[in-house]
Short mmCIF file of C-alpha atoms in Angstrom, two decimals:
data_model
loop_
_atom_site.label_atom_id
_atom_site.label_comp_id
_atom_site.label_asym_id
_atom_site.label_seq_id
_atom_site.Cartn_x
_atom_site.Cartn_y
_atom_site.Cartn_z
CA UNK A 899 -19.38 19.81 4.38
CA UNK A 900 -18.45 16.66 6.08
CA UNK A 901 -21.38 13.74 4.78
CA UNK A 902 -22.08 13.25 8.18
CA UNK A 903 -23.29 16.73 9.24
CA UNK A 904 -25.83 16.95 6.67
CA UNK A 905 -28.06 14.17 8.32
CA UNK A 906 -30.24 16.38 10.15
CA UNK A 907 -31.06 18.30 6.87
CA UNK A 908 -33.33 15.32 6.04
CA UNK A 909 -36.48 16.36 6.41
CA UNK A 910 -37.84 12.85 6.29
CA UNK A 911 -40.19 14.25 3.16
CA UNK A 912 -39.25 10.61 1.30
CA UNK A 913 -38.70 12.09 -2.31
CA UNK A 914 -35.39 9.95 -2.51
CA UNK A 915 -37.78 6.86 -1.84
CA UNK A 916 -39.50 7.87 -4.98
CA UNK A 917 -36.77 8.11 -7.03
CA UNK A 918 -34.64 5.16 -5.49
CA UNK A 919 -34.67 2.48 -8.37
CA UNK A 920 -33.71 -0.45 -6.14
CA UNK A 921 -36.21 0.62 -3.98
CA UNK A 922 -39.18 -0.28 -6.22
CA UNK A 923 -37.23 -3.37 -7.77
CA UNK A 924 -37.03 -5.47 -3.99
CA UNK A 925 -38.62 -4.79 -0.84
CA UNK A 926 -35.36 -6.53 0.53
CA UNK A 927 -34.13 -2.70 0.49
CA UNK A 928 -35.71 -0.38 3.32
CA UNK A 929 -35.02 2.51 0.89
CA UNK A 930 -32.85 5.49 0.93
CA UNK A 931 -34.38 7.26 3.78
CA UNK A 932 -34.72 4.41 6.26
CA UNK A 933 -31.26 3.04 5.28
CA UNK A 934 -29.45 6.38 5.38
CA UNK A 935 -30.16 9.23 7.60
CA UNK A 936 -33.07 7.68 9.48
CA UNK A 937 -30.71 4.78 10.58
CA UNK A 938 -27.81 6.73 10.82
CA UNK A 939 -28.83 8.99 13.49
CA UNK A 940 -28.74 5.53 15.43
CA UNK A 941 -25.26 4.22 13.86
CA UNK A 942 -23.44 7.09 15.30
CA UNK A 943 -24.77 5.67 18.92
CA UNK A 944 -24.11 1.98 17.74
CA UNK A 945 -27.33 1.07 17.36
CA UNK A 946 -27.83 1.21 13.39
CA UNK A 947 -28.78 -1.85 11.44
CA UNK A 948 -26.66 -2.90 8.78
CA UNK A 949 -27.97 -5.43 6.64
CA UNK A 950 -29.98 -3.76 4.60
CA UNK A 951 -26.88 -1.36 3.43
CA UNK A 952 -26.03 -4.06 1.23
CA UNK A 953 -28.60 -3.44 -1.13
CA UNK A 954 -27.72 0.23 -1.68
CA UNK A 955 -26.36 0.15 -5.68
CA UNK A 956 -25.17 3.63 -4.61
CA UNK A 957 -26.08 4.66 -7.57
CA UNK A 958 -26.34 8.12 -6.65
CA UNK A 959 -30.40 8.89 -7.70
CA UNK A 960 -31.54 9.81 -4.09
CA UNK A 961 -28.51 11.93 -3.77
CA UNK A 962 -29.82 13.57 -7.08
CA UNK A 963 -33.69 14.23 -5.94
CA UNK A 964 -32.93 14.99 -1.95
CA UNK A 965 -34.57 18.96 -2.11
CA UNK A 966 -32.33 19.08 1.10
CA UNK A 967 -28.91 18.34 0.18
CA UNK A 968 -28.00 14.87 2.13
CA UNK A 969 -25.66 13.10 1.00
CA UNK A 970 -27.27 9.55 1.48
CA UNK A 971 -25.25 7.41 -0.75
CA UNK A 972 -21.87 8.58 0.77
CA UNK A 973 -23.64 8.17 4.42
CA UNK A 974 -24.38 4.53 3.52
CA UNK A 975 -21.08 3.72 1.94
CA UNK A 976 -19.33 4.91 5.03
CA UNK A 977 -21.73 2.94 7.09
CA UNK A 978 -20.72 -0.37 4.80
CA UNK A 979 -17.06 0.27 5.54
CA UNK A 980 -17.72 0.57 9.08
CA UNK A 981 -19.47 -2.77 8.96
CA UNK A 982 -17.01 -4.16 7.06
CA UNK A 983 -14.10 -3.84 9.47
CA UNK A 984 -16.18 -5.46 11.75
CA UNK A 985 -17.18 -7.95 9.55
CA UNK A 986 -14.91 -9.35 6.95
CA UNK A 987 -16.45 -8.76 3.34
CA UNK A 988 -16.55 -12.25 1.14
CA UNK A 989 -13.77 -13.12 -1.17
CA UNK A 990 -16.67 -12.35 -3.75
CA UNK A 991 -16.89 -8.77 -2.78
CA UNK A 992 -13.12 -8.20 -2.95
CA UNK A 993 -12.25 -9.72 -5.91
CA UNK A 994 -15.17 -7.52 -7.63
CA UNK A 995 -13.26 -4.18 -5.63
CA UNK A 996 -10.07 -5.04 -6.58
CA UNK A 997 -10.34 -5.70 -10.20
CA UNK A 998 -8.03 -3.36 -11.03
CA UNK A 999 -5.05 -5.46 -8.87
CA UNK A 1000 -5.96 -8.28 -10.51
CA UNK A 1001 -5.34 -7.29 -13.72
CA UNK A 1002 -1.93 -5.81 -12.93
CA UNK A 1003 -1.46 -9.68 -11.16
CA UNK A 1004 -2.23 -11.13 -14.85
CA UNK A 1005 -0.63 -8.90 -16.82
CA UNK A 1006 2.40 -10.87 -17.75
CA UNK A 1007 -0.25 -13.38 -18.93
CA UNK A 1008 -0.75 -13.36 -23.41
CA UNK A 1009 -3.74 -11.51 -23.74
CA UNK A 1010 -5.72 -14.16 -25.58
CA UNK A 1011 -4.69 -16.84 -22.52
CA UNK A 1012 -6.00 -14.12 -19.48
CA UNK A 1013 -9.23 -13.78 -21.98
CA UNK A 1014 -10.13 -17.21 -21.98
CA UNK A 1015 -9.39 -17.72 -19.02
CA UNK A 1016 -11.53 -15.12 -17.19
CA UNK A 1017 -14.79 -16.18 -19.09
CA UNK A 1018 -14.55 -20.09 -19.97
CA UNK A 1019 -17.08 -21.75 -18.80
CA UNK A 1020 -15.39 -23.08 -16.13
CA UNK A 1021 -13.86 -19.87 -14.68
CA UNK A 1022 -17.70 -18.94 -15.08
CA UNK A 1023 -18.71 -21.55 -12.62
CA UNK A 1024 -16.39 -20.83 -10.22
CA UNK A 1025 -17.17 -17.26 -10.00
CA UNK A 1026 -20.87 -18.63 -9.91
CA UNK A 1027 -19.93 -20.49 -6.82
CA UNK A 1028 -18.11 -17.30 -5.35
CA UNK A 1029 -21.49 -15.26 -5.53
CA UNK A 1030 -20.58 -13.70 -9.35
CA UNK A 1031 -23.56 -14.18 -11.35
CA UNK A 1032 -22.65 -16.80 -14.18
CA UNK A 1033 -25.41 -14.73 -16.15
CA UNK A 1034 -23.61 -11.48 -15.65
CA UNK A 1035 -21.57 -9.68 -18.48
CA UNK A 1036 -18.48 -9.73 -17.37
CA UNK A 1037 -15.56 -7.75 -19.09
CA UNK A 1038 -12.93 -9.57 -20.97
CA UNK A 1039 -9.27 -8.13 -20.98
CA UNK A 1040 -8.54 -5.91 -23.46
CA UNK A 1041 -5.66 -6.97 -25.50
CA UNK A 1042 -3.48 -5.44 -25.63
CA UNK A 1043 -4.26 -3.39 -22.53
CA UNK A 1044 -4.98 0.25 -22.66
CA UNK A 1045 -1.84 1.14 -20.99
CA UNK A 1046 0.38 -1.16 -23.26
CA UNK A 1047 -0.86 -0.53 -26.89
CA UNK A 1048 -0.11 3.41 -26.12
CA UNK A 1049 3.25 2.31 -25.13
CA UNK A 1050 3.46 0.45 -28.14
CA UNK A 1051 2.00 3.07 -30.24
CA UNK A 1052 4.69 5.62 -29.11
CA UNK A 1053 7.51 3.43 -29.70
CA UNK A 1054 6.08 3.32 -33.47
CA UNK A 1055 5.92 6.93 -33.79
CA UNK A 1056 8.32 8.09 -31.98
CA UNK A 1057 6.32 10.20 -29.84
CA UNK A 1058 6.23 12.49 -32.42
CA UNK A 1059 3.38 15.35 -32.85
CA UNK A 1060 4.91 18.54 -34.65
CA UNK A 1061 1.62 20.60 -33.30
CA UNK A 1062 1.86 19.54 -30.07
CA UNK A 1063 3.70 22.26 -28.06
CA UNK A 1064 1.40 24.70 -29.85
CA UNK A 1065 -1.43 23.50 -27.89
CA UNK A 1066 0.06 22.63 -24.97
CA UNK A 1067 -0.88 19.48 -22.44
CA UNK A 1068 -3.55 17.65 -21.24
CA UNK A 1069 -3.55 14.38 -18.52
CA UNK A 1070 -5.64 11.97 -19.03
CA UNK A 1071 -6.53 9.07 -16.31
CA UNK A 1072 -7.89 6.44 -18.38
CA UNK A 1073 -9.80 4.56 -15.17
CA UNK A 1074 -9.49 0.97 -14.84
CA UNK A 1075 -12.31 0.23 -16.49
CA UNK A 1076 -10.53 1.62 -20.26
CA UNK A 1077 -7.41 0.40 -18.80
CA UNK A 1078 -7.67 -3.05 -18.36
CA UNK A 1079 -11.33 -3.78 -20.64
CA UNK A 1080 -12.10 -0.92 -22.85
CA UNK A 1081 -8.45 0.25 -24.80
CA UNK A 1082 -10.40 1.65 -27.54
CA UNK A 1083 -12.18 4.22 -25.85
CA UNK A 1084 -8.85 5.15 -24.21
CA UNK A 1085 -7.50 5.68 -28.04
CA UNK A 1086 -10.42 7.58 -29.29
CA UNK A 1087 -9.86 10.16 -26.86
CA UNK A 1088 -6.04 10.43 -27.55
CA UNK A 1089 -6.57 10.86 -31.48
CA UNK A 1090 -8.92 13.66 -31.15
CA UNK A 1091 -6.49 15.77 -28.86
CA UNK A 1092 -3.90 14.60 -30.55
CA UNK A 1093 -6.10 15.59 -33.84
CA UNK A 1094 -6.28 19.16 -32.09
CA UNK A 1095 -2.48 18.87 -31.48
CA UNK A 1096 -2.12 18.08 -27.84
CA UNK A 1097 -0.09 16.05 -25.78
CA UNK A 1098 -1.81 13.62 -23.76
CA UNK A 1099 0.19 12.65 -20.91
CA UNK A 1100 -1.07 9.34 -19.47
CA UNK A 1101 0.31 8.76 -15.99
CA UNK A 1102 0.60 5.35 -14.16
CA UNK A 1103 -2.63 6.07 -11.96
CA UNK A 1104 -4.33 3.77 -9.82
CA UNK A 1105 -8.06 3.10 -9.92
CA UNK A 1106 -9.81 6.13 -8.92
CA UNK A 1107 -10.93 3.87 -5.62
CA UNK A 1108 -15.25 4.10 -6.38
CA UNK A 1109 -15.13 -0.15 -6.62
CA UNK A 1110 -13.18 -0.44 -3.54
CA UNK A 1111 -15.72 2.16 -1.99
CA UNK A 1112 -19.05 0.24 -3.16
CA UNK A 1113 -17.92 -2.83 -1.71
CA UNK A 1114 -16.44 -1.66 1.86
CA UNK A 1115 -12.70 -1.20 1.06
CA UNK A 1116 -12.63 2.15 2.29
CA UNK A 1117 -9.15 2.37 3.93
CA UNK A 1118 -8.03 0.23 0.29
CA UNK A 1119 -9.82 3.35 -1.50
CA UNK A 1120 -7.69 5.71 0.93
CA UNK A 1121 -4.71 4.43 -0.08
CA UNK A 1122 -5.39 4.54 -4.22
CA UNK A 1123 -6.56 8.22 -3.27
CA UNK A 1124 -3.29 9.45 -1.59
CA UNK A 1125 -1.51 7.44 -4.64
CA UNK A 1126 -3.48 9.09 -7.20
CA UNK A 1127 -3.22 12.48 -5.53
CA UNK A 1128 1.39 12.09 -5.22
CA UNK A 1129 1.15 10.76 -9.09
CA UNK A 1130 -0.82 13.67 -10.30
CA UNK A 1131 0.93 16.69 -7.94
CA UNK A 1132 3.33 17.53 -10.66
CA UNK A 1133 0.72 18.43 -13.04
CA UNK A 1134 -1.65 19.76 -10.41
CA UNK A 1135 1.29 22.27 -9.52
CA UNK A 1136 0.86 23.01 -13.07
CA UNK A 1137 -2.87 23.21 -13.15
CA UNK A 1138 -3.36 20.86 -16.42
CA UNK A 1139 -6.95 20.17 -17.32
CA UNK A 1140 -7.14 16.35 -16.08
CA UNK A 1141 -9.52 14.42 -18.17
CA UNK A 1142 -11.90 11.40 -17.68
CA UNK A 1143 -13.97 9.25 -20.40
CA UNK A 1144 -15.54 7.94 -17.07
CA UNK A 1145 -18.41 9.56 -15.17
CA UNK A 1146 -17.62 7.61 -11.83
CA UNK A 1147 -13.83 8.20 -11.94
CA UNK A 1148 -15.09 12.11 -12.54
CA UNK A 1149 -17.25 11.99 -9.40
CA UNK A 1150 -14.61 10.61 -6.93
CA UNK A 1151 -12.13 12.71 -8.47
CA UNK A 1152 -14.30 15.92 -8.43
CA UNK A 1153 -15.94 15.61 -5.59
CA UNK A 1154 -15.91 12.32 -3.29
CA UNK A 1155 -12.45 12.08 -2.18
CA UNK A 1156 -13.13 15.05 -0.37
CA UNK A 1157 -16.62 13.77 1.15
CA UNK A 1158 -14.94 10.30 1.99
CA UNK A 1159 -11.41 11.30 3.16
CA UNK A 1160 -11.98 15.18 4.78
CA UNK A 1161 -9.03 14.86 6.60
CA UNK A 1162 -6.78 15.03 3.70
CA UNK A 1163 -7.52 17.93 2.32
CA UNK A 1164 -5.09 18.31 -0.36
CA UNK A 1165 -7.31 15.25 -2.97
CA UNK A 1166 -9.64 18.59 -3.38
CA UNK A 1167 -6.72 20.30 -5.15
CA UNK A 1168 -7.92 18.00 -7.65
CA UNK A 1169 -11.32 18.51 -8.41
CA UNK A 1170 -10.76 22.25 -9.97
CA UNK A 1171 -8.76 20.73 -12.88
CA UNK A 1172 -10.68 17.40 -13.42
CA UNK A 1173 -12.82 17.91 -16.94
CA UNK A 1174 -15.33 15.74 -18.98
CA UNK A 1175 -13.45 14.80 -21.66
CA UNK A 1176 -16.60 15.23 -24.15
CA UNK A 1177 -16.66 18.36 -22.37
CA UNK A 1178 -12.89 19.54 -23.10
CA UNK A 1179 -13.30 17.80 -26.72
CA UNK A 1180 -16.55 20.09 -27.43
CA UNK A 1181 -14.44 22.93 -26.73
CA UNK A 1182 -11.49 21.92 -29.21
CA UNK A 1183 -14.37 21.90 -32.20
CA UNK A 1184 -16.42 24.90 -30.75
CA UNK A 1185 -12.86 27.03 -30.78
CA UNK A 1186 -11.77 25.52 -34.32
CA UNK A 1187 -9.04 23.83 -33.05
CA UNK A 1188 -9.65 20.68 -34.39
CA UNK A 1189 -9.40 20.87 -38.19
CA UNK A 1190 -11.13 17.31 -38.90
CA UNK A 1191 -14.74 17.47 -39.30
CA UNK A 1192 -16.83 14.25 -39.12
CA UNK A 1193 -18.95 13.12 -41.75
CA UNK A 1194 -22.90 13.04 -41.05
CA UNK A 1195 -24.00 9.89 -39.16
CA UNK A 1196 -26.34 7.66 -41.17
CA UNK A 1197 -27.02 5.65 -37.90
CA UNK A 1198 -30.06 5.89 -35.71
CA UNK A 1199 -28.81 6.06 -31.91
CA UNK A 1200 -30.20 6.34 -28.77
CA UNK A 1201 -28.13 8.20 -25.67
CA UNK A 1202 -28.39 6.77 -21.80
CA UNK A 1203 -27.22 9.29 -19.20
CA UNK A 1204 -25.11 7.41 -16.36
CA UNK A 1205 -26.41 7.94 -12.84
CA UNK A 1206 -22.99 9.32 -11.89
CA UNK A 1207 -23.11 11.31 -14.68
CA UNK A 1208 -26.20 13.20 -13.80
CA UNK A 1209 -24.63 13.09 -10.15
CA UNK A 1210 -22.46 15.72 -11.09
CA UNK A 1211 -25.05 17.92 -12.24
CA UNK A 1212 -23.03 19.24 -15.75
CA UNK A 1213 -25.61 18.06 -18.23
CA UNK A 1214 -24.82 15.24 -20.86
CA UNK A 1215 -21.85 16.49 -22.61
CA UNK A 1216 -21.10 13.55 -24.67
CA UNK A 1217 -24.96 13.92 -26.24
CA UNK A 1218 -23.95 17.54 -26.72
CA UNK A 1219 -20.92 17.32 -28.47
CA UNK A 1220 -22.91 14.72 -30.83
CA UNK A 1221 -25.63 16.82 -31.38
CA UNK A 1222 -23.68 20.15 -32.09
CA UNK A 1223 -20.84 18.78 -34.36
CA UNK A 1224 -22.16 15.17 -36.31
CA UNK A 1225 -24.44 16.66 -39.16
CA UNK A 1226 -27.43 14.90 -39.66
CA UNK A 1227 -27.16 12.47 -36.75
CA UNK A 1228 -30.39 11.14 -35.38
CA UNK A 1229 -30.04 10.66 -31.33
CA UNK A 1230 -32.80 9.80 -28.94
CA UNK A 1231 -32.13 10.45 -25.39
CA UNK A 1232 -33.38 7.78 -23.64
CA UNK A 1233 -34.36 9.41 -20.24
CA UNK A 1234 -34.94 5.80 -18.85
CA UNK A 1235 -33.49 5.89 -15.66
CA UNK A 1236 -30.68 3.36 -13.82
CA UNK A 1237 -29.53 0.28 -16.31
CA UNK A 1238 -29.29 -1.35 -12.79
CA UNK A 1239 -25.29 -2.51 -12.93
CA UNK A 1240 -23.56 0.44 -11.05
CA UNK A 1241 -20.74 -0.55 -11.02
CA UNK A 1242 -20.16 -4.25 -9.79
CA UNK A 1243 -23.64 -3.82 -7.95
CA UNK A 1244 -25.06 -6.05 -10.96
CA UNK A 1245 -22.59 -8.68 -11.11
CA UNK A 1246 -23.49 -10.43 -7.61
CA UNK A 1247 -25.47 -13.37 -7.53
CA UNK A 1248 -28.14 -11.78 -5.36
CA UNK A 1249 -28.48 -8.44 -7.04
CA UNK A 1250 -28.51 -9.76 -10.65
CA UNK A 1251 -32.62 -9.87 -10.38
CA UNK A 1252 -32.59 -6.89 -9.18
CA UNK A 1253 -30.25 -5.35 -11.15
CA UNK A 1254 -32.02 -6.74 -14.23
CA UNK A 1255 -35.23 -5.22 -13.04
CA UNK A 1256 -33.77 -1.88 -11.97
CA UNK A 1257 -32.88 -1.50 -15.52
CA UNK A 1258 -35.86 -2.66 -17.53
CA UNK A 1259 -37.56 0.46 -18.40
CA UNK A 1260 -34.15 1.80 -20.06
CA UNK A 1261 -34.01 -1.81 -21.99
CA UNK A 1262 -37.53 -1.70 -23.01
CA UNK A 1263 -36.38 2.11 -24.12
CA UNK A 1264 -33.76 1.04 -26.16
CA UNK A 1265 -35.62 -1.86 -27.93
CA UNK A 1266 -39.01 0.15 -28.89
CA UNK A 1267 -36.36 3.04 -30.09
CA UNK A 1268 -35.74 1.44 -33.07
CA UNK A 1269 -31.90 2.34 -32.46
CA UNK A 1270 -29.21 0.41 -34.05
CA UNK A 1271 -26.25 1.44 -31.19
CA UNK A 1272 -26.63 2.87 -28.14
CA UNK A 1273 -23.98 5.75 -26.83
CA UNK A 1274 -22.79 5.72 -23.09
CA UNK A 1275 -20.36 7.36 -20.84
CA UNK A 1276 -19.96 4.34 -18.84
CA UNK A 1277 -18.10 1.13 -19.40
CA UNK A 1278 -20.19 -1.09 -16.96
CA UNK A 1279 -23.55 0.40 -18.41
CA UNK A 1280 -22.40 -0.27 -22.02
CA UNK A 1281 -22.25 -4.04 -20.69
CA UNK A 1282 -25.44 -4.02 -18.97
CA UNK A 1283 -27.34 -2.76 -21.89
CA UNK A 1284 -25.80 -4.30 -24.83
CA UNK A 1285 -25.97 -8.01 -22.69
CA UNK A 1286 -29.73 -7.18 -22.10
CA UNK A 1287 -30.89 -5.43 -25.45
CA UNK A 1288 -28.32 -7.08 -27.98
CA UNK A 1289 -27.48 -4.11 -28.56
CA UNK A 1290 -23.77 -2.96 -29.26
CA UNK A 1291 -22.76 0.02 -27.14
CA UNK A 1292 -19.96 2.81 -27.34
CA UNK A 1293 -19.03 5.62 -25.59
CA UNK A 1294 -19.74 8.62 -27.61
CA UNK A 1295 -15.85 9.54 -27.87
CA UNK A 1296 -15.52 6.11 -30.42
CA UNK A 1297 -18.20 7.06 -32.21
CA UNK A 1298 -17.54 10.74 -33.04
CA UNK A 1299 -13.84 9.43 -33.73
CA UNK A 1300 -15.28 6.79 -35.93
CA UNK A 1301 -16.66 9.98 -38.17
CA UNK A 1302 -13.72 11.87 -38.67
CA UNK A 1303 -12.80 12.42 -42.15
#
């Protein structure tokens, strides 16, 4: 169904209100109703207001509770991108969309240089003067890149893996996030299927286009969907299970390329084949095909469930595959709502506050828990916690690979 159409399913009955965490954090937002179906009925004559779209995290959680099926946070992010051709977004907001480019831009840079010189202190204030929170945790590079130490990895080995066309194939798209910030992650994933004796083939995909979405890019997000969509057709033809470490990647893959872009209707040849890779990596140990076993977990954890995760309405596989395979591990699920950031939502000088209060119950969770880590599908919400809790974070693919004996 085409986001649009379901507007007049909203029965006005204001349950996404009650669930909407910005909602409750400002009263600068009107809320999820007012903001999305309410005001869009008016938008399609013109007559919509706009400002108050900003403050939509699109986080997903009204799209979770609505009993009716609306898709509010994909009405309001195609109501942002229609405001935002007619006016321009800030060099703030596209610099936050189009990390991804950037890092491609500094690439040639040493590693250690581009790291210093995306959080010195005077990089920091700059960004501060741009609208990026100086107080905000910001990523640094990883180093090498995600992309680059595989390279470098195969050229070691040779690309060898004698078990690998027993098996067969898996793709993975890594995300930006793992590719440019988070290598490790991106690793963990490849030594357990490798583990299980798969190849991982690792394609030269864009970013999956949800940054470039949140922040009015849409035609931008278009363009890295259509990419995406030509890199991955050869394995598509194929029907390979493609896997993500990334709940929002997942989501646009899966299902919001087709509720952004209907009139290419070949991106939802994609969303049969796109797996959780906790999911797929649960399976490997359920069948026996992964001969390591990990050793029991001495740790106390506590799990947080990413909004997009829960958008997607397949459970919490990464808690699950914990659970069912680590003997002895002791994991709390938090069950403490938004940690505010989604995505780059966080990182702007205006929604910092907000962001920071959106997320307070989880904090508070994680700090009376008594946990010494906390385990997260996503990259931005390992950030947000860890920054606000002191907390280190990991998503639960590092730590199970962390166990392996």
């Amino acid at each position: 169904m085409n986001p649009i159409d379901s507007v007049d399913k909203c029965t006005t009955c204001s349950t996404c209100v009650a669930y909407c965490p910005v909602t409750r954090a400002t009263r600068a937002f009107n809320g999820p109703k007012l903001t999305g179906p309410a005001s869009e009925r008016f938008r399609l004559f013109g007559q919509g207001e706009i400002d108050a779209l900003d403050y939509c995290s699109n986080c997903k959680n009204c799209d979770i509770a609505c009993p009716s099926g609306v898709r509010i946070s994909v009405l309001n992010m195609l109501a942002r991108a229609e405001a935002c051709r007619v006016r321009r977004p800030s060099l703030r907001d596209w610099i936050l969309a189009h990390g991804h480019t950037l890092a491609k831009w500094t690439s040639w840079i040493p590693a250690p240089i581009s790291r210093f010189g995306m959080l010195n202190p005077l990089t920091r204030s700059i960004l501060d003067a741009l609208g990026i929170d100086r107080r905000a945790p910001l990523p640094a590079f990883a180093a090498p890149s995600f992309r680059a130490g595989l390279r470098q990895r195969q050229a070691r080995s040779g690309d060898g893996n004698p078990a690998r066309e027993k098996k067969g194939q898996v793709v993975f798209f890594p995300g930006c996030f793992v590719t440019d910030y988070d290598a490790e992650t991106g690793f963990a994933l490849v030594d357990l299927l490798e583990l299980a004796g798969y190849q991982v083939i690792t394609p030269e995909t864009e970013c999956c286009g949800l940054p470039l979405v949140a922040n009015g890019f849409l035609e931008d997000a278009e363009k890295a969907a259509l990419s995406n969509r030509a890199i991955l057709d050869p394995y598509v033809r194929q029907g390979l299970p493609i896997l993500t470490v990334c709940p929002s990647c997942a989501l646009m893959l899966r299902r919001e390329y087709g509720e952004f872009f209907p009139h290419h209707p070949e991106l939802k040849d994609l969303s049969p084949l796109v797996e959780d890779a906790c999911e797929f990596v649960g399976g490997l140990f359920e069948r026996g095909e992964c001969a390591a076993r990990p050793r029991e977990s001495p740790a106390r954890l506590i799990y947080h469930a990413p909004c997009h995760l829960r958008a997607q309405g397949s459970g919490t596989p990464g808690l699950s595959l914990l659970r069912d395979i680590v003997p002895g591990i002791s994991i709390e699920d938090a069950r403490a709502g938004c940690c505010g950031i989604s995505g780059s939502y966080g990182f702007k000088k205006e929604k910092y506050d907000v962001a920071t209060a959106v997320g307070a119950d989880l904090f508070a969770a994680v700090k009376e828990s008594g946990a010494e880590h906390v385990l997260t599908d996503c990259g931005t919400c390992r950030l947000q916690i860890s920054a606000h809790t002191g907390k280190p974070a990991s998503h639960p693919l590092v730590w199970l690979r962390n166990l392996l004996v």
